[in-house]
Amino acid sequence: LLPMNPDFPLDLHLYKDIAAISRAVNNKLRQRMLRTLHTKGRLTVTELRIELKIEQSATSTHLKVLREAGFVVAKREGKSVYYSIDYKRINDMQGIFKKLLL
């Protein structure tokens, strides 16, 4: 066993955030989704599905993981829901990783 380091942060919420972030980006399709949203801007599920040539249910499932990790936000406009990258959250994520390294 390693000795306890009192300077090492033991923040379970921090580790939970890091796990969700890691899970979200550790998938080739979700990486493609993020690149597409970054390039194209905001898209509906249908537009993203057509762009990536995947099933609607797979698109929705992967968007849910990205939403839960905070990579994307959904905004309803009428009957359509538009997804876009949450750049503020991504900047915050950099802070989360810096905390882990301190």
Short mmCIF file of N, CA, C and O in Angstrom, two decimals, residues 11 24 42 44 48 50 92:
data_model
loop_
_atom_site.label_atom_id
_atom_site.label_comp_id
_atom_site.label_asym_id
_atom_site.label_seq_id
_atom_site.Cartn_x
_atom_site.Cartn_y
_atom_site.Cartn_z
N ASP A 11 -11.53 14.26 -3.68
CA ASP A 11 -12.82 14.86 -3.96
C ASP A 11 -13.58 13.91 -4.88
O ASP A 11 -13.33 13.83 -6.07
N ALA A 24 -17.09 9.71 -22.02
CA ALA A 24 -17.70 10.40 -23.17
C ALA A 24 -16.75 10.49 -24.35
O ALA A 24 -17.17 10.31 -25.50
N ARG A 42 -24.35 24.21 -34.63
CA ARG A 42 -25.48 23.49 -34.03
C ARG A 42 -26.22 22.68 -35.08
O ARG A 42 -26.42 23.13 -36.21
N THR A 44 -29.48 19.45 -35.49
CA THR A 44 -30.51 18.60 -34.88
C THR A 44 -30.01 17.16 -34.89
O THR A 44 -29.03 16.84 -35.57
N LEU A 48 -27.45 15.58 -37.66
CA LEU A 48 -26.24 14.89 -37.22
C LEU A 48 -26.24 13.44 -37.70
O LEU A 48 -25.22 12.92 -38.17
N ILE A 50 -27.73 12.21 -40.35
CA ILE A 50 -27.47 12.20 -41.80
C ILE A 50 -25.99 12.47 -42.08
O ILE A 50 -25.37 11.79 -42.90
N ASP A 92 -14.05 24.62 -18.44
CA ASP A 92 -14.14 24.20 -17.04
C ASP A 92 -13.48 22.83 -16.84
O ASP A 92 -12.87 22.58 -15.81
#
